[in-house]
Short mmCIF file of C-alpha atoms in Angstrom, two decimals:
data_model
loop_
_atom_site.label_atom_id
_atom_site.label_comp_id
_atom_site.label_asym_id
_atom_site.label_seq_id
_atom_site.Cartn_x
_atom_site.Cartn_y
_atom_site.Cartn_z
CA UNK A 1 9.35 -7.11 20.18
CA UNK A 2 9.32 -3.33 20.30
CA UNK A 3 13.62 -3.11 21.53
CA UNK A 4 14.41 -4.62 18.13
CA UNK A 5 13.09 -2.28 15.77
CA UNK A 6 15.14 -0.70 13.39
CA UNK A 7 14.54 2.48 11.57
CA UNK A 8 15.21 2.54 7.63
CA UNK A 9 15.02 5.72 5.89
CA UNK A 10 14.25 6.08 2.12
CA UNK A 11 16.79 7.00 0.34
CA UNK A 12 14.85 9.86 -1.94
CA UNK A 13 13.72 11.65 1.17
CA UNK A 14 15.27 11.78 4.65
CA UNK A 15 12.06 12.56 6.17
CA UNK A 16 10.42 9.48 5.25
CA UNK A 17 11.64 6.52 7.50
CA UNK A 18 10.26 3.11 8.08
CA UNK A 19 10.21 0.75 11.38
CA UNK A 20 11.18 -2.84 10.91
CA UNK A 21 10.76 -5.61 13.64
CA UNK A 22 13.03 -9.11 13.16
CA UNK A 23 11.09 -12.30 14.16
CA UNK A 24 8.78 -14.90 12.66
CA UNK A 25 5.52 -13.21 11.37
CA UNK A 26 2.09 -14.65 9.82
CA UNK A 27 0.12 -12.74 6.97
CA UNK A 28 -2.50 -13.73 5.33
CA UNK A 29 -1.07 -14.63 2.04
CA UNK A 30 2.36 -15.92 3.47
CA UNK A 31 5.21 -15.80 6.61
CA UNK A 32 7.70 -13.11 6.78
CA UNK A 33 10.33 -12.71 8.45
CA UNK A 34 9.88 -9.16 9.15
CA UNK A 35 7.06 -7.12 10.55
CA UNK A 36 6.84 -4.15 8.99
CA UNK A 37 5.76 -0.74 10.79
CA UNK A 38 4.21 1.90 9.00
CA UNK A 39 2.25 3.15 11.81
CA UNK A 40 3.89 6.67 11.85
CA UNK A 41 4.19 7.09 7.89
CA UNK A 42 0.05 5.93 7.90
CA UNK A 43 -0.72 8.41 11.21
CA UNK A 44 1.58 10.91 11.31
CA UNK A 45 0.98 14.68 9.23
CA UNK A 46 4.55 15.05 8.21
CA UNK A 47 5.25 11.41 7.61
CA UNK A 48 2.86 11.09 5.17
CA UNK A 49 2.92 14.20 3.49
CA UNK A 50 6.42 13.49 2.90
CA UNK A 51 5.81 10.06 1.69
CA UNK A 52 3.29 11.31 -0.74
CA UNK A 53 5.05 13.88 -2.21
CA UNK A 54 8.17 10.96 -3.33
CA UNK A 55 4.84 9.23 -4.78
CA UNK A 56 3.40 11.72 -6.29
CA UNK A 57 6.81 12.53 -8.78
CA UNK A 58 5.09 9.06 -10.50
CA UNK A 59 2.02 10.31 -11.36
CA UNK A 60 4.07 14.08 -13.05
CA UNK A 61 2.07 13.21 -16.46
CA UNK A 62 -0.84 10.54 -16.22
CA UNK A 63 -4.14 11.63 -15.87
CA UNK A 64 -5.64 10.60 -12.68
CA UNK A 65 -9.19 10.46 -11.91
CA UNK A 66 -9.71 8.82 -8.92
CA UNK A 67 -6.62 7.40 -5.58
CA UNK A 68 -8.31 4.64 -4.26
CA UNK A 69 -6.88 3.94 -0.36
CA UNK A 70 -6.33 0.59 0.75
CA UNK A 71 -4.93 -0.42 4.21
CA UNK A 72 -5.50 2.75 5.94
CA UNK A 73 -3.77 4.73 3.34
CA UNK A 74 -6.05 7.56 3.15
CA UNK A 75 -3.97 10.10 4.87
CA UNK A 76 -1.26 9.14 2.40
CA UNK A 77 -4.10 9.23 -0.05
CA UNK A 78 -4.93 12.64 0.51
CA UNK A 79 -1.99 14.22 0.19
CA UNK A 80 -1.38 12.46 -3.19
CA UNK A 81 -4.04 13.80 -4.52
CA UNK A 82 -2.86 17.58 -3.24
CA UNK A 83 0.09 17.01 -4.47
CA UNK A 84 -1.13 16.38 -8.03
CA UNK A 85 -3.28 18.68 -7.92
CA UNK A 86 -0.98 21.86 -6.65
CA UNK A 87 1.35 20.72 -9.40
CA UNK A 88 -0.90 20.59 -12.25
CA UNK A 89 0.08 17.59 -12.87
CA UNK A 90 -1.63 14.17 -13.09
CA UNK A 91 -5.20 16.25 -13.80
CA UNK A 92 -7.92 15.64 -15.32
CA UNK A 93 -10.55 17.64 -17.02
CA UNK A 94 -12.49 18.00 -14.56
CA UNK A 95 -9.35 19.26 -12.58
CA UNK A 96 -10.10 17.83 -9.43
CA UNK A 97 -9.36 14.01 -7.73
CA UNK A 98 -11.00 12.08 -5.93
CA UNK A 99 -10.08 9.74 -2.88
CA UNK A 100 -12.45 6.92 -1.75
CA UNK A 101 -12.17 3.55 0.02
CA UNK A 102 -13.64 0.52 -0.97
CA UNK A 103 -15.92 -1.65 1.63
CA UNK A 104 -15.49 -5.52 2.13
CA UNK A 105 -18.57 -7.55 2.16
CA UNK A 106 -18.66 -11.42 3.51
CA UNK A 107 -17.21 -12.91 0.75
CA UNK A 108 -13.95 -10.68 1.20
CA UNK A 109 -14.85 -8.86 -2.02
CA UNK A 110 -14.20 -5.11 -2.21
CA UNK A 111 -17.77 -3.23 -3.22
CA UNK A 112 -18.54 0.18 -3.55
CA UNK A 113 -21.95 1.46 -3.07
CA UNK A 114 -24.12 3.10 -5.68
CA UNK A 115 -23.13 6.72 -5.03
CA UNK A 116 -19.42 6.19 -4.97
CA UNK A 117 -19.27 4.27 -8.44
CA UNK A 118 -19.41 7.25 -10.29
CA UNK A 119 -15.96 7.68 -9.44
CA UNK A 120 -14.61 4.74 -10.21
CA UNK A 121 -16.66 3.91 -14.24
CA UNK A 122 -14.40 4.73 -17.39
CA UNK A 123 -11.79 6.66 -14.65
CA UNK A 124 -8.40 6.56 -14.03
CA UNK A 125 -7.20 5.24 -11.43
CA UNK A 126 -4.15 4.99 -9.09
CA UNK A 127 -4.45 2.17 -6.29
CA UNK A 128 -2.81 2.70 -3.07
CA UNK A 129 -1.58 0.46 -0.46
CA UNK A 130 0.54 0.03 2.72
CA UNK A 131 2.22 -3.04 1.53
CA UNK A 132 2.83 -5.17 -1.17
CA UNK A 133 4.70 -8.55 -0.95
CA UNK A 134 2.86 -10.96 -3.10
CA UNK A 135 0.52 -9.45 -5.38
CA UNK A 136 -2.74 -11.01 -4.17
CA UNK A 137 -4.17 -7.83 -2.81
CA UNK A 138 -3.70 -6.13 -5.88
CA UNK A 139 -5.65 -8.84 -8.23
CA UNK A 140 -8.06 -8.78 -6.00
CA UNK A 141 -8.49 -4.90 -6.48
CA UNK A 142 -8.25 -5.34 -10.63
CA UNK A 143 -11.64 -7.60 -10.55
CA UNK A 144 -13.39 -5.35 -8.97
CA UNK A 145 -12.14 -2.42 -10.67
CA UNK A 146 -13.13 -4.67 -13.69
CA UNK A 147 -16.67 -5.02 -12.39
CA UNK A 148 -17.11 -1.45 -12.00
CA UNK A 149 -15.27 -0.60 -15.04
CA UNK A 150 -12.58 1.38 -13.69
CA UNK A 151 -9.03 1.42 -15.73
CA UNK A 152 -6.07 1.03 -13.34
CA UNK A 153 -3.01 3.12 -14.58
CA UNK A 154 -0.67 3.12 -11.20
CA UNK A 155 0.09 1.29 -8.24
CA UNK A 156 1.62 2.72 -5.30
CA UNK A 157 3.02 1.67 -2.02
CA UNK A 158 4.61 2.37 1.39
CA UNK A 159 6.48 -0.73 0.81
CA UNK A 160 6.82 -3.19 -2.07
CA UNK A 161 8.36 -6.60 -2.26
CA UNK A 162 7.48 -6.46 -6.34
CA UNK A 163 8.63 -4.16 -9.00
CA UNK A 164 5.15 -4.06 -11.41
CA UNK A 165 2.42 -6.19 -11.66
CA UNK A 166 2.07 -6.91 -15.04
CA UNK A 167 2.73 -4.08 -17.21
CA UNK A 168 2.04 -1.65 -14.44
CA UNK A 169 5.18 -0.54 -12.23
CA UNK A 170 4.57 -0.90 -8.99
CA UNK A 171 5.60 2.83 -7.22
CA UNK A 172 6.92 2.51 -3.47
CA UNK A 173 8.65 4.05 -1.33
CA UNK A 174 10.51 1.62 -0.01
CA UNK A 175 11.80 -1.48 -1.87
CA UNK A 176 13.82 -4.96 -0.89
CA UNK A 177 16.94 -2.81 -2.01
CA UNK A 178 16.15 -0.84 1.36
CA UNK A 179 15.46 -4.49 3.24
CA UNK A 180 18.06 -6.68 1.33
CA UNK A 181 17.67 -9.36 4.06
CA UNK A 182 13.16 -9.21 3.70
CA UNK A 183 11.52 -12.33 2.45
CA UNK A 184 8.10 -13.69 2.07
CA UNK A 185 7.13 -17.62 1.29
CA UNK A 186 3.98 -19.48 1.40
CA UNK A 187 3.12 -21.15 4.83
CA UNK A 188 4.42 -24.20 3.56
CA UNK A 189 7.62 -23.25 2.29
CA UNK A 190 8.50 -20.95 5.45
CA UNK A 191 12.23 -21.93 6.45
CA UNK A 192 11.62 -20.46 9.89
CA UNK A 193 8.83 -22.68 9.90
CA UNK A 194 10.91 -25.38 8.98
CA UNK A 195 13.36 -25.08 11.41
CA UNK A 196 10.61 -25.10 14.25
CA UNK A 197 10.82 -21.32 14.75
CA UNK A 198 7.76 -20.30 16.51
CA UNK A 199 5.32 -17.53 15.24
CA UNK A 200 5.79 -14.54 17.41
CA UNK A 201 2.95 -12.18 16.01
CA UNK A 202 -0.33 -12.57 13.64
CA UNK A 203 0.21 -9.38 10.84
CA UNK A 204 -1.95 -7.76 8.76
CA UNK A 205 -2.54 -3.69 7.66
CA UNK A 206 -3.37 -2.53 11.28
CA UNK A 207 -0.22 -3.93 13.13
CA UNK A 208 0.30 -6.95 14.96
CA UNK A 209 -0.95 -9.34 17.33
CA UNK A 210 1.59 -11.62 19.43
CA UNK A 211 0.61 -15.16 20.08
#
């Protein structure tokens, strides 16, 4: 699947490009009909310096208290929080941010352990993700910030097939104005699906498996 990859580059920043793969993919929310690489922006020093720094100009005057990495994000994550920080910008009183990363337990609940909740009660909080395309993810990450009484204020992305999630804008990189031709549907509305197009790869945030 590799020779038909396509590069996309954002349009704010020339240094921040994007693979895309054509085909018939499975998530596990819904089918898409593109897999998505963001191996070198999640990896790579420069990549995601760069990509933080076009997320960071979000964040110019909010108080942040706490970038919490989802999707092995943290890279990204860290350099967000420089960014901020260098800038004077987005800071708090205690002029300093933190980056964590929450666990999963059985249930496929995000937890947080009892020294790590500190940063999360009565802060503010910026969640950060590789991908966004239906939303799930993200509501899933509001009830727990709700159980640990953290207030979210941002939501950021590599990618995002969403503008905002409620009232909250959703700040990516990359949009479906950069991948006009992207969709997503449930499993049993997938045209490809429909049309008896096989399923060339499992997705999910580490990359993909072919069947």
């Amino acid at each position: 699947m590799e020779n038909r990859k396509i590069e996309v580059t954002a349009k704010a920043n020339n240094n921040v490009k994007l693979g895309l793969i054509p085909g018939h993919f499975a998530t596990n929310h819904s089918h898409v009909n593109y897999f998505v690489d963001m191996t070198t922006i999640k990896t790579q020093y420069r990549a995601a310096r760069e990509t933080a720094r076009e997320l960071s100009k979000e964040y110019a005057h909010k108080q942040i208290d706490t970038i919490i990495c989802l999707e092995g994000t943290e890279m990204i994550g860290a350099f967000l929080a420089r960014d901020l920080c260098e800038r004077g910008a987005g800071m708090n009183s205690g002029s300093d941010i933190s980056v964590i990363t929450p666990e999963t337990n059985m249930n496929n609940q995000m937890i947080f352990r009892d020294n790590i909740q500190k940063k999360i009660y009565n802060k503010q909080i910026v969640l950060l993700m590789a991908s966004v395309s239906t939303g799930k993810t993200i509501n899933r990450s509001i009830e727990c910030l709700q159980y640990y009484s953290g207030n979210l204020v941002g939501i950021s992305a590599i990618f995002s097939a969403i503008p905002t999630y409620g009232e909250i804008n959703v700040n990516a990189a990359f949009t479906t104005a950069d991948l006009p031709e992207y969709w997503s549907a449930a499993a049993s509305e997938c045209p490809l699906c429909a049309n008896g197009t096989k399923v060339d790869a499992i997705v999910n945030s580490f990359g993909y498996s072919k069947i």
